[in-house]
Coordinates of N, CA and C in Angstrom, one line a residue:
M149 N -4.7 32.6 -5.9 CA -6.4 31.8 -5.4 C -6.0 30.4 -4.7
N150 N -6.8 30.0 -4.2 CA -6.6 28.9 -3.3 C -7.4 27.7 -4.6
Q151 N -7.0 26.6 -4.3 CA -7.6 26.0 -5.5 C -7.9 24.5 -4.7
R152 N -9.3 23.6 -5.2 CA -9.5 22.6 -4.8 C -8.7 21.4 -5.6
I153 N -7.5 20.6 -4.7 CA -6.7 19.7 -5.1 C -7.1 18.2 -4.9
L154 N -6.9 17.2 -5.5 CA -7.4 15.6 -5.5 C -6.0 15.6 -5.8
L155 N -5.4 14.9 -4.5 CA -4.0 14.1 -4.8 C -4.3 12.5 -4.6
I156 N -3.5 12.0 -5.3 CA -3.7 10.6 -5.7 C -2.2 10.0 -5.2
T157 N -2.3 8.7 -4.1 CA -0.8 8.5 -3.7 C -0.5 7.2 -4.8
G158 N 0.7 6.7 -4.3 CA 1.4 5.7 -5.5 C 0.9 4.3 -5.0
W159 N 1.7 3.5 -5.9 CA 1.7 2.0 -5.9 C 2.0 1.5 -4.5
G160 N 1.2 0.6 -3.5 CA 1.9 0.2 -2.3 C 1.9 0.4 -0.7
G161 N 1.7 1.5 -0.7 CA 1.7 2.0 0.7 C 0.8 2.6 1.7
G162 N -0.1 3.4 1.0 CA -1.5 3.8 1.3 C -1.3 5.5 1.2
T163 N -2.3 5.9 1.8 CA -2.7 7.8 1.1 C -1.7 8.4 2.6
K164 N -1.2 7.5 3.6 CA -0.6 8.4 4.9 C 0.6 8.8 3.9
L165 N 1.3 8.1 3.2 CA 2.6 8.4 2.6 C 2.7 10.0 2.2
L166 N 1.5 10.4 1.8 CA 1.3 11.9 1.1 C 0.7 12.8 2.0
N167 N 0.8 12.2 3.3 CA -0.3 13.3 4.6 C 1.1 14.3 4.8
P168 N 2.1 14.3 4.5 CA 2.9 15.4 4.2 C 2.6 16.6 3.6
L169 N 2.4 15.9 2.5 CA 2.6 16.7 1.1 C 0.9 17.7 1.3
Q170 N -0.3 17.0 2.0 CA -1.4 17.2 2.1 C -1.2 18.6 2.7
Q171 N -0.7 18.1 3.8 CA -0.7 19.0 5.4 C -0.1 20.1 4.7
A172 N 1.2 20.5 3.8 CA 1.9 21.5 3.4 C 0.9 22.4 2.3
L173 N 0.4 21.7 1.5 CA -0.6 22.1 0.5 C -1.6 22.9 1.2
Q174 N -2.3 22.3 2.1 CA -3.2 23.1 3.0 C -3.2 24.3 3.7
S175 N -1.2 24.3 4.3 CA -1.1 25.2 5.0 C -1.0 26.7 4.0
R176 N -1.1 26.3 2.6 CA -1.0 27.4 1.8 C -2.5 27.4 1.3
G177 N -3.4 27.3 2.2 CA -5.0 28.0 1.9 C -5.4 26.8 0.7
H178 N -5.0 25.9 0.2 CA -5.7 24.9 -0.9 C -6.3 23.9 -0.1
Q179 N -7.6 23.4 -0.4 CA -8.3 22.6 0.2 C -7.9 21.5 -0.9
V180 N -7.3 20.3 -0.1 CA -6.6 19.3 -0.7 C -7.0 17.8 -0.2
D181 N -7.8 16.8 -1.0 CA -8.5 15.7 -0.6 C -7.5 14.6 -1.4
L182 N -7.4 13.2 -0.2 CA -6.2 12.5 -0.8 C -6.9 10.9 -0.7
I183 N -6.4 10.8 -1.9 CA -7.5 9.1 -2.4 C -6.0 8.0 -2.6
N184 N -6.5 7.1 -2.6 CA -5.7 5.5 -2.5 C -5.8 5.7 -4.5
I185 N -4.8 4.3 -4.5 CA -4.7 4.0 -6.4 C -6.0 3.5 -6.4
F186 N -6.6 3.1 -7.5 CA -8.2 2.4 -7.9 C -7.9 2.0 -9.2
N187 N -8.6 0.9 -9.5 CA -8.3 -0.1 -10.9 C -9.0 1.2 -12.1
A188 N -7.7 1.7 -12.7 CA -8.0 2.4 -13.7 C -8.8 1.6 -15.4
L189 N -8.7 0.2 -14.8 CA -9.4 -0.5 -16.4 C -10.6 -1.2 -16.0
D190 N -11.0 -0.8 -14.9 CA -12.6 -1.4 -14.6 C -13.0 -0.2 -14.8
E191 N -14.1 -0.1 -15.9 CA -14.9 0.9 -16.4 C -15.6 1.6 -15.5
Q192 N -16.5 0.9 -14.8 CA -17.2 1.4 -13.7 C -16.8 2.4 -12.6
E193 N -15.3 1.8 -12.2 CA -15.1 2.1 -11.2 C -14.3 3.7 -11.7
L194 N -13.8 3.5 -12.8 CA -13.1 4.8 -13.4 C -14.2 5.9 -13.7
Q195 N -15.2 5.8 -13.7 CA -16.6 6.2 -14.3 C -16.8 7.0 -13.1
H196 N -16.6 6.3 -11.4 CA -16.7 6.8 -10.5 C -16.1 7.7 -10.2
Q197 N -14.7 7.4 -10.1 CA -13.8 8.2 -10.0 C -13.7 9.7 -10.8
T198 N -14.0 9.4 -12.0 CA -14.1 10.7 -12.8 C -14.9 11.6 -12.1
E199 N -16.3 11.1 -11.9 CA -17.3 11.9 -11.4 C -17.1 12.6 -10.5
N200 N -16.2 12.0 -9.2 CA -15.5 12.7 -8.4 C -14.8 13.6 -8.5
A201 N -13.7 13.3 -9.1 CA -12.3 14.0 -9.9 C -13.1 15.3 -10.4
K202 N -14.2 15.7 -11.5 CA -14.6 16.9 -12.0 C -14.5 17.8 -10.9
N203 N -15.1 17.7 -9.6 CA -14.8 18.8 -9.1 C -13.9 19.5 -8.0
Y204 N -13.3 18.9 -8.6 CA -11.7 19.7 -8.3 C -11.3 20.8 -9.5
D205 N -10.2 21.3 -9.1 CA -9.7 22.4 -9.9 C -8.1 21.9 -10.5
V206 N -7.4 20.6 -9.6 CA -6.4 20.4 -9.4 C -6.2 18.8 -9.6
I207 N -5.5 17.9 -10.1 CA -5.5 16.8 -10.3 C -4.0 16.1 -9.9
I208 N -3.4 15.8 -8.5 CA -1.8 16.0 -8.5 C -1.6 14.2 -7.9
G209 N -0.9 13.4 -9.2 CA -0.5 12.0 -8.5 C 0.9 11.8 -8.6
W210 N 1.4 11.0 -7.3 CA 2.6 10.7 -7.1 C 2.9 9.1 -8.0
S211 N 3.5 8.8 -8.5 CA 4.4 7.5 -9.2 C 2.9 6.9 -10.1
L212 N 2.7 6.0 -9.8 CA 1.4 5.2 -10.5 C 0.1 6.2 -10.3
G213 N 0.1 7.1 -9.3 CA -0.8 8.2 -9.2 C -1.0 8.8 -10.1
G214 N 0.1 9.3 -10.7 CA 0.3 10.2 -11.4 C -0.7 9.5 -12.9
Q215 N -0.2 8.5 -13.2 CA -1.0 7.7 -13.9 C -2.3 7.8 -14.5
L216 N -2.7 7.5 -12.8 CA -3.9 7.4 -12.6 C -5.0 8.9 -12.5
A217 N -3.6 10.0 -12.4 CA -4.0 11.5 -12.4 C -4.9 11.9 -13.8
T218 N -3.7 11.6 -14.8 CA -3.4 11.5 -16.2 C -4.8 11.1 -16.8
I219 N -5.3 10.2 -16.2 CA -6.3 9.1 -16.9 C -7.9 10.4 -17.0
L220 N -7.8 10.4 -15.0 CA -9.1 11.2 -15.1 C -8.7 12.7 -15.3
V221 N -7.8 13.4 -15.9 CA -7.9 14.7 -16.2 C -8.7 14.4 -17.8
D222 N -8.3 13.2 -18.3 CA -8.7 12.7 -20.1 C -9.8 12.8 -20.1
Q223 N -10.4 11.8 -19.0 CA -11.7 11.3 -18.6 C -12.8 12.6 -18.8
I224 N -12.1 13.7 -17.7 CA -12.9 14.8 -17.7 C -13.0 15.6 -18.7
S225 N -11.9 15.8 -19.4 CA -11.9 16.4 -20.9 C -13.1 15.5 -21.6
K226 N -12.9 14.5 -21.7 CA -13.8 14.0 -22.6 C -15.4 13.7 -22.7
R227 N -15.8 14.0 -21.0 CA -17.1 13.9 -20.6 C -17.7 15.0 -20.4
Y228 N -16.9 16.1 -19.7 CA -17.4 17.2 -19.6 C -16.8 18.3 -20.0
Q229 N -15.7 18.4 -21.1 CA -15.3 19.5 -21.8 C -14.5 20.3 -20.8
Q230 N -14.1 19.9 -19.9 CA -13.3 20.3 -18.7 C -12.1 20.3 -18.7
Q231 N -11.0 21.3 -18.8 CA -9.5 20.8 -18.6 C -9.0 21.0 -17.1
K232 N -8.6 20.2 -16.3 CA -8.5 20.5 -14.9 C -6.8 20.4 -15.1
V233 N -6.0 21.2 -14.2 CA -4.7 21.2 -14.1 C -4.1 19.9 -13.6
L234 N -3.4 19.5 -14.3 CA -2.6 18.1 -13.9 C -0.9 17.9 -13.6
I235 N -1.0 17.8 -12.4 CA 0.5 17.5 -12.2 C 1.0 16.1 -11.5
T236 N 1.7 16.0 -12.1 CA 2.4 14.1 -12.1 C 3.6 14.4 -11.1
L237 N 4.3 13.6 -10.5 CA 5.4 13.4 -9.6 C 5.9 12.1 -9.1
A238 N 7.4 12.4 -9.8 CA 7.8 11.1 -10.5 C 6.9 10.0 -10.7
S239 N 6.7 9.8 -12.1 CA 6.0 9.3 -12.6 C 5.9 8.9 -14.1
N240 N 6.1 7.6 -14.8 CA 6.3 7.6 -16.1 C 4.8 7.4 -16.9
P241 N 4.4 7.7 -17.5 CA 3.6 7.9 -18.4 C 3.5 6.7 -18.7
C242 N 4.1 5.7 -18.9 CA 4.7 4.3 -19.3 C 5.5 3.7 -18.6
F243 N 5.2 2.9 -17.8 CA 5.7 2.6 -16.6 C 6.8 1.3 -17.3
V244 N 6.2 0.4 -18.0 CA 6.9 -0.6 -18.5 C 7.5 -0.1 -20.0
A245 N 8.5 -0.5 -20.7 CA 9.0 -0.1 -21.9 C 8.2 -1.0 -22.7
N246 N 8.6 -0.6 -24.1 CA 8.0 -1.0 -25.4 C 7.9 0.1 -26.3
A247 N 8.0 -0.5 -27.6 CA 8.6 0.0 -28.7 C 8.8 1.2 -28.9
T248 N 7.9 1.8 -28.4 CA 7.9 3.5 -28.7 C 8.0 4.4 -27.5
W249 N 8.2 3.8 -26.2 CA 8.9 4.2 -25.1 C 9.8 3.5 -24.1
Q250 N 11.0 3.8 -24.9 CA 12.0 2.7 -24.1 C 12.5 3.1 -22.7
T251 N 12.2 4.4 -22.4 CA 12.8 5.1 -20.9 C 11.8 4.4 -20.0
A252 N 12.1 3.3 -19.7 CA 11.3 2.8 -18.3 C 11.2 1.2 -17.8
M253 N 10.9 0.9 -17.5 CA 11.3 -0.6 -16.6 C 11.2 -1.4 -17.8
S254 N 12.0 -2.6 -17.9 CA 12.1 -3.1 -18.8 C 11.0 -4.5 -18.9
Q255 N 10.5 -5.1 -19.4 CA 9.4 -5.9 -19.5 C 9.6 -7.0 -18.4
S256 N 11.4 -8.2 -18.8 CA 11.8 -9.0 -17.7 C 11.7 -8.5 -16.4
A257 N 12.3 -7.1 -16.3 CA 12.6 -6.7 -14.8 C 10.8 -6.7 -14.0
F258 N 9.8 -6.0 -14.9 CA 8.9 -6.2 -14.6 C 8.2 -7.3 -13.9
Q259 N 8.4 -8.2 -15.1 CA 7.7 -9.8 -15.0 C 8.3 -10.3 -13.7
N260 N 9.6 -10.2 -13.2 CA 10.2 -10.5 -12.0 C 9.8 -10.0 -11.0
F261 N 9.2 -8.7 -10.6 CA 9.0 -8.0 -9.8 C 7.4 -8.7 -9.5
K262 N 6.9 -8.7 -10.6 CA 5.0 -9.1 -10.2 C 5.5 -10.7 -10.1
Q263 N 6.1 -11.5 -10.2 CA 5.9 -12.6 -9.8 C 6.8 -12.6 -8.5
S264 N 7.9 -12.0 -8.3 CA 8.3 -12.1 -6.8 C 7.0 -11.4 -5.6
F265 N 5.9 -10.6 -6.0 CA 5.1 -10.0 -5.4 C 4.0 -11.5 -5.3
E266 N 3.9 -12.1 -6.7 CA 3.0 -13.3 -6.3 C 3.4 -14.3 -5.0
H267 N 4.6 -14.5 -4.9 CA 5.4 -15.3 -3.9 C 5.4 -15.2 -2.7
D268 N 6.0 -13.9 -2.6 CA 5.8 -13.2 -1.4 C 5.5 -11.6 -1.0
A269 N 4.4 -11.4 -0.8 CA 4.1 -10.0 -0.8 C 4.6 -9.0 0.0
I270 N 4.6 -9.2 1.2 CA 4.9 -9.1 2.4 C 6.1 -8.4 2.2
A271 N 7.5 -9.3 1.6 CA 9.1 -9.4 1.4 C 9.0 -8.3 0.1
T272 N 8.1 -8.8 -0.7 CA 8.6 -7.4 -2.0 C 7.8 -6.1 -1.8
L273 N 7.1 -5.9 -1.1 CA 6.7 -4.6 -0.9 C 8.1 -4.1 0.4
K274 N 8.5 -4.4 1.0 CA 9.4 -3.9 1.8 C 10.7 -3.6 0.7
K275 N 11.1 -4.5 -0.4 CA 12.2 -4.2 -1.3 C 11.8 -3.1 -2.1
F276 N 10.5 -2.9 -2.3 CA 9.8 -2.1 -3.2 C 10.0 -0.5 -2.5
G277 N 9.8 -0.8 -1.2 CA 9.8 0.6 -0.4 C 11.5 1.0 -0.1
F278 N 12.2 0.0 0.0 CA 13.7 0.7 0.0 C 14.1 1.2 -1.3
M279 N 13.3 0.5 -2.7 CA 13.8 1.3 -4.1 C 13.1 2.6 -4.2
V280 N 11.9 2.8 -3.5 CA 11.4 4.3 -3.2 C 12.2 5.3 -2.8
C281 N 13.1 4.8 -1.9 CA 14.3 5.8 -0.9 C 15.4 5.5 -1.7
Q282 N 15.8 4.7 -2.4 CA 16.8 4.2 -3.1 C 17.7 5.9 -3.6
G283 N 19.1 5.9 -3.5 CA 19.7 7.1 -4.6 C 20.5 8.3 -3.7
T284 N 19.7 8.3 -2.4 CA 20.6 9.7 -2.1 C 21.2 9.1 -0.7
A285 N 21.5 10.1 0.1 CA 22.7 10.0 1.2 C 22.0 9.6 2.4
T286 N 20.7 10.1 2.3 CA 19.3 9.9 3.6 C 18.7 8.5 3.1
T287 N 19.1 7.4 2.5 CA 18.3 6.7 2.2 C 18.0 6.1 3.4
K288 N 18.4 5.7 4.3 CA 18.3 4.7 5.3 C 17.3 5.6 6.6
Q289 N 17.5 6.3 6.5 CA 16.8 7.6 7.4 C 15.5 7.4 6.6
D290 N 15.1 7.5 5.3 CA 14.0 7.9 4.5 C 13.3 6.7 4.6
F291 N 14.1 5.5 4.9 CA 13.3 4.0 4.4 C 12.5 4.0 6.2
L292 N 13.3 4.7 6.9 CA 12.5 4.2 8.5 C 11.3 5.3 8.6
I293 N 11.5 6.3 7.9 CA 10.2 7.2 7.9 C 9.2 6.9 7.1
L294 N 9.2 6.2 5.9 CA 8.7 5.7 4.8 C 8.0 4.2 6.1
Q295 N 8.7 3.7 6.3 CA 7.9 2.4 7.1 C 7.2 2.7 8.1
S296 N 7.4 3.9 8.8 CA 6.7 4.3 9.4 C 4.8 5.2 9.2
L297 N 5.2 5.5 7.7 CA 3.8 5.7 7.2 C 3.0 4.5 6.3
I298 N 3.8 3.5 6.2 CA 2.9 2.8 5.4 C 2.0 2.0 5.9
Q299 N 0.6 1.7 5.6 CA -0.3 1.4 5.8 C -0.7 -0.4 5.2
A300 N -0.8 -1.3 5.9 CA -1.5 -2.8 5.1 C -2.6 -2.1 4.1
Q301 N -2.3 -2.8 3.1 CA -3.2 -2.6 1.9 C -3.8 -4.2 1.3
N302 N -4.5 -3.8 1.0 CA -5.7 -5.0 0.1 C -4.8 -5.4 -1.0
L303 N -5.0 -6.9 -1.1 CA -3.8 -7.6 -1.7 C -4.4 -7.5 -3.0
D304 N -5.6 -7.4 -3.4 CA -6.5 -7.7 -4.7 C -6.1 -6.1 -5.2
R305 N -6.0 -5.0 -4.5 CA -6.3 -3.6 -5.3 C -4.9 -3.3 -5.6
L306 N -3.8 -4.2 -4.8 CA -2.5 -4.0 -5.2 C -2.0 -4.6 -6.5
K307 N -2.6 -6.2 -6.1 CA -2.5 -6.9 -8.0 C -3.4 -5.9 -9.0
Q308 N -4.4 -5.4 -8.8 CA -4.5 -4.6 -10.2 C -4.0 -3.2 -10.4
G309 N -3.5 -2.7 -9.0 CA -1.9 -1.8 -9.8 C -1.2 -2.3 -10.1
L310 N -0.7 -3.3 -9.8 CA 0.4 -4.0 -10.9 C 0.0 -3.9 -12.1
V311 N -1.4 -4.4 -12.5 CA -1.9 -4.4 -14.1 C -1.8 -3.3 -14.5
C312 N -2.1 -2.5 -13.9 CA -2.3 -0.8 -14.5 C -1.0 -0.2 -14.7
L313 N 0.0 -0.5 -13.8 CA 1.5 -0.1 -14.2 C 1.9 -0.9 -15.5
E314 N 1.9 -2.4 -15.5 CA 1.8 -2.7 -16.5 C 1.1 -2.5 -18.1
K315 N 0.0 -2.1 -17.8 CA -0.7 -1.8 -19.0 C -1.1 -0.5 -19.8
L316 N -0.9 0.6 -18.7 CA -1.4 1.9 -18.8 C -0.2 2.4 -19.9
N317 N -0.5 3.3 -20.8 CA 0.0 3.7 -21.5 C -0.4 5.2 -22.1
N318 N 0.1 6.4 -20.9 CA -0.7 7.6 -21.2 C -0.1 8.5 -22.2
V319 N 1.1 8.5 -22.8 CA 2.0 9.1 -23.5 C 0.8 9.9 -25.2
S320 N -0.4 9.0 -25.4 CA -0.9 9.9 -26.2 C -1.9 11.2 -25.3
I321 N -2.2 10.5 -24.8 CA -2.8 11.5 -23.5 C -2.4 12.9 -23.2
L322 N -0.8 12.6 -22.8 CA 0.1 13.8 -22.1 C 0.0 14.9 -23.8
K323 N 0.2 14.2 -25.1 CA 0.9 14.9 -25.7 C -0.5 15.7 -26.7
N324 N -1.5 14.8 -26.1 CA -3.0 16.0 -26.8 C -3.5 16.6 -26.0
Y325 N -3.5 16.4 -24.7 CA -4.1 17.3 -23.6 C -4.1 18.6 -24.0
M326 N -5.3 19.5 -24.0 CA -5.3 20.5 -24.0 C -5.2 21.7 -22.6
G327 N -5.0 21.1 -21.8 CA -4.8 21.7 -20.5 C -3.3 21.9 -19.7
H328 N -3.8 22.7 -18.6 CA -2.0 23.0 -18.3 C -1.3 21.2 -17.2
Q329 N -0.6 21.2 -17.7 CA 0.0 19.9 -17.4 C 1.8 20.2 -17.0
Y330 N 1.9 20.2 -15.7 CA 3.7 20.1 -14.7 C 4.1 18.7 -14.3
H331 N 4.9 18.4 -14.7 CA 5.3 17.3 -14.3 C 6.7 17.3 -13.9
V332 N 7.1 16.8 -12.1 CA 8.3 16.7 -11.7 C 9.1 15.6 -11.3
L333 N 10.6 15.2 -11.8 CA 10.7 14.5 -11.8 C 12.2 14.2 -10.9
A334 N 12.7 13.2 -10.3 CA 13.7 13.3 -9.5 C 15.0 12.7 -10.2
K335 N 16.1 13.5 -10.2 CA 17.6 13.3 -10.6 C 18.1 11.8 -10.1
Q336 N 17.8 11.2 -8.6 CA 18.2 10.1 -8.1 C 17.4 9.1 -8.1
D337 N 15.8 9.1 -8.7 CA 14.9 8.4 -8.9 C 15.5 7.0 -9.5
Y338 N 15.3 5.5 -8.8 CA 15.9 4.5 -8.6 C 14.6 3.5 -9.6
L339 N 13.4 4.1 -9.5 CA 12.0 3.7 -10.3 C 11.8 4.4 -11.3
V340 N 11.8 5.5 -11.6 CA 11.6 6.3 -13.0 C 12.4 6.9 -13.3
S341 N 13.7 6.6 -14.3 CA 14.8 7.8 -15.0 C 14.2 9.1 -15.0
Y342 N 15.5 10.1 -14.8 CA 15.2 11.3 -14.9 C 15.4 11.7 -16.6
K343 N 15.6 10.6 -17.3 CA 15.6 10.9 -18.9 C 14.5 10.7 -19.4
V344 N 13.5 10.5 -18.3 CA 12.0 10.3 -19.0 C 11.5 12.1 -18.8
L345 N 12.4 12.9 -18.3 CA 12.0 14.6 -18.6 C 12.3 14.9 -20.0
E346 N 13.4 14.4 -20.9 CA 13.5 14.8 -22.1 C 12.1 14.2 -22.7
N347 N 12.0 13.2 -22.7 CA 10.5 12.2 -23.6 C 9.8 13.3 -23.6
L348 N 9.1 13.8 -22.1 CA 8.2 14.4 -21.7 C 8.1 15.6 -22.5
Q349 N 9.4 16.4 -22.6 CA 9.3 17.6 -23.4 C 9.2 17.6 -24.8
N350 N 9.7 16.5 -25.0 CA 9.5 16.0 -26.9 C 8.4 16.0 -27.2
L351 N 7.1 15.7 -26.2 CA 5.9 15.7 -27.1 C 5.6 17.0 -27.2
D352 N 6.1 17.9 -26.7 CA 5.3 18.9 -27.8 C 4.5 19.7 -27.4
A353 N 3.7 19.1 -26.5 CA 2.3 19.8 -25.5 C 2.1 21.0 -25.5
K354 N 0.9 21.4 -25.7 CA 0.9 23.3 -25.5 C 0.9 23.7 -24.1
F355 N 0.8 23.0 -23.2 CA 0.7 23.6 -22.0 C 1.5 22.9 -21.1
L356 N 2.5 22.1 -21.5 CA 3.3 21.0 -21.1 C 4.8 21.7 -20.1
K357 N 4.9 21.8 -18.8 CA 5.8 21.9 -18.2 C 6.7 20.9 -17.5
A358 N 7.9 20.8 -17.6 CA 8.3 19.4 -16.9 C 9.4 20.1 -16.2
E359 N 10.1 19.4 -15.4 CA 11.7 19.8 -14.5 C 11.7 18.6 -13.7
L360 N 13.2 19.0 -13.1 CA 13.9 18.0 -12.8 C 14.4 18.5 -10.8
V361 N 14.0 17.5 -10.3 CA 14.0 18.1 -8.6 C 15.5 17.1 -8.2
S362 N 16.4 17.5 -7.1 CA 17.0 16.3 -6.5 C 16.7 15.5 -5.6
G363 N 16.5 14.1 -5.8 CA 16.3 13.5 -4.9 C 15.9 12.0 -5.2
S364 N 15.0 11.4 -4.5 CA 14.7 10.1 -4.6 C 13.1 9.5 -5.3
H365 N 13.0 8.6 -5.6 CA 11.1 8.6 -6.2 C 10.7 8.8 -5.1
G366 N 10.9 8.8 -3.7 CA 9.7 9.3 -3.0 C 9.9 10.7 -2.1
F367 N 10.5 11.7 -3.4 CA 11.0 13.2 -2.9 C 9.8 13.6 -2.5
S368 N 8.0 13.0 -3.0 CA 7.1 13.6 -2.5 C 6.7 13.4 -1.1
V369 N 7.2 12.7 -0.4 CA 7.2 11.7 0.7 C 8.2 12.8 1.6
F370 N 9.2 12.6 1.0 CA 10.1 13.5 1.7 C 10.9 14.9 1.9
Q371 N 10.3 15.8 0.7 CA 10.8 16.9 0.5 C 9.3 17.8 0.2
S372 N 8.0 17.4 1.1 CA 7.0 18.2 0.9 C 7.2 19.7 0.8
D373 N 7.7 20.0 1.8 CA 7.7 21.5 2.0 C 8.6 22.4 0.4
S374 N 9.4 21.8 -0.3 CA 10.2 22.3 -1.2 C 9.4 22.2 -2.5
L375 N 8.6 20.9 -2.3 CA 7.9 20.5 -3.3 C 6.5 21.6 -3.6
T376 N 6.1 21.3 -2.5 CA 4.9 22.3 -2.4 C 5.2 23.8 -2.7
D377 N 6.2 24.3 -2.7 CA 6.9 25.7 -2.7 C 6.4 25.8 -4.5
K378 N 7.1 24.9 -5.1 CA 7.1 24.4 -6.3 C 5.8 24.6 -7.5
I379 N 4.9 23.6 -6.6 CA 3.6 23.8 -7.0 C 3.0 24.9 -6.7
C380 N 2.9 25.4 -5.8 CA 2.2 26.6 -5.9 C 2.6 27.9 -6.7
Q381 N 3.9 28.0 -6.9 CA 4.7 28.7 -7.8 C 3.9 28.8 -9.3
Y382 N 4.0 27.3 -9.6 CA 3.2 27.1 -10.7 C 2.0 27.4 -11.1
L383 N 0.9 27.0 -10.0 CA -0.2 27.2 -10.0 C -0.1 28.6 -10.2
E384 N 0.3 29.6 -9.2 CA 0.0 31.2 -9.3 C 0.5 31.4 -10.8
K385 N 1.6 30.9 -11.2 CA 1.7 31.7 -12.8 C 0.8 31.1 -14.1
I386 N 0.0 30.0 -13.8 CA -0.7 29.9 -14.8 C -2.5 30.3 -14.2
E387 N -2.6 31.1 -13.4 CA -4.0 31.7 -13.0 C -4.2 32.8 -14.0

């Protein structure tokens, strides 16, 4: 069955990064709309995005986009009593470590990154882009592909995105979500540890599936065909 899919990109690069994944999913007959990150901590914007997202069957997000997708399915469940299918890609439900979720970026490392961004946004975005590609034998080639797809971003939106990465903790949402959820993580991911997989499985949520693939944080960009196979297989199983 063909699905209406809302696809949310990650922090820092714009929507073109997920064009290959969007096109791969569309080639399999799905309707796929792609949106950029948004400020989930702004109540008005969240309400607007929730109203839009309720028109889809499946909500997929990469990295920060996965956290935003999680918030949207939770909001749709609360406001409209509908359980959408949630799929996250290279996404940590809590990006910055705290007492109850240690498998994440340390507070100090995140603060250093934030300060670096304030000081020199362009250089920091370039460094971040390299981190997205880091960990595999094809890092240098992948970085060139990434650079060709990155679009200039609104700095205020990026700053809001960093606040979301710092503040959002979606662990309890995933634990209690009654809809289907599928989380794909990468073994060589430099930004989100593969160990998050075990944490997710330990949540023991009713319809939660999580699995590891080989690749960097940017596997959604560089392995769109194999990832589409996995997503389509998953969607067929839960129909």
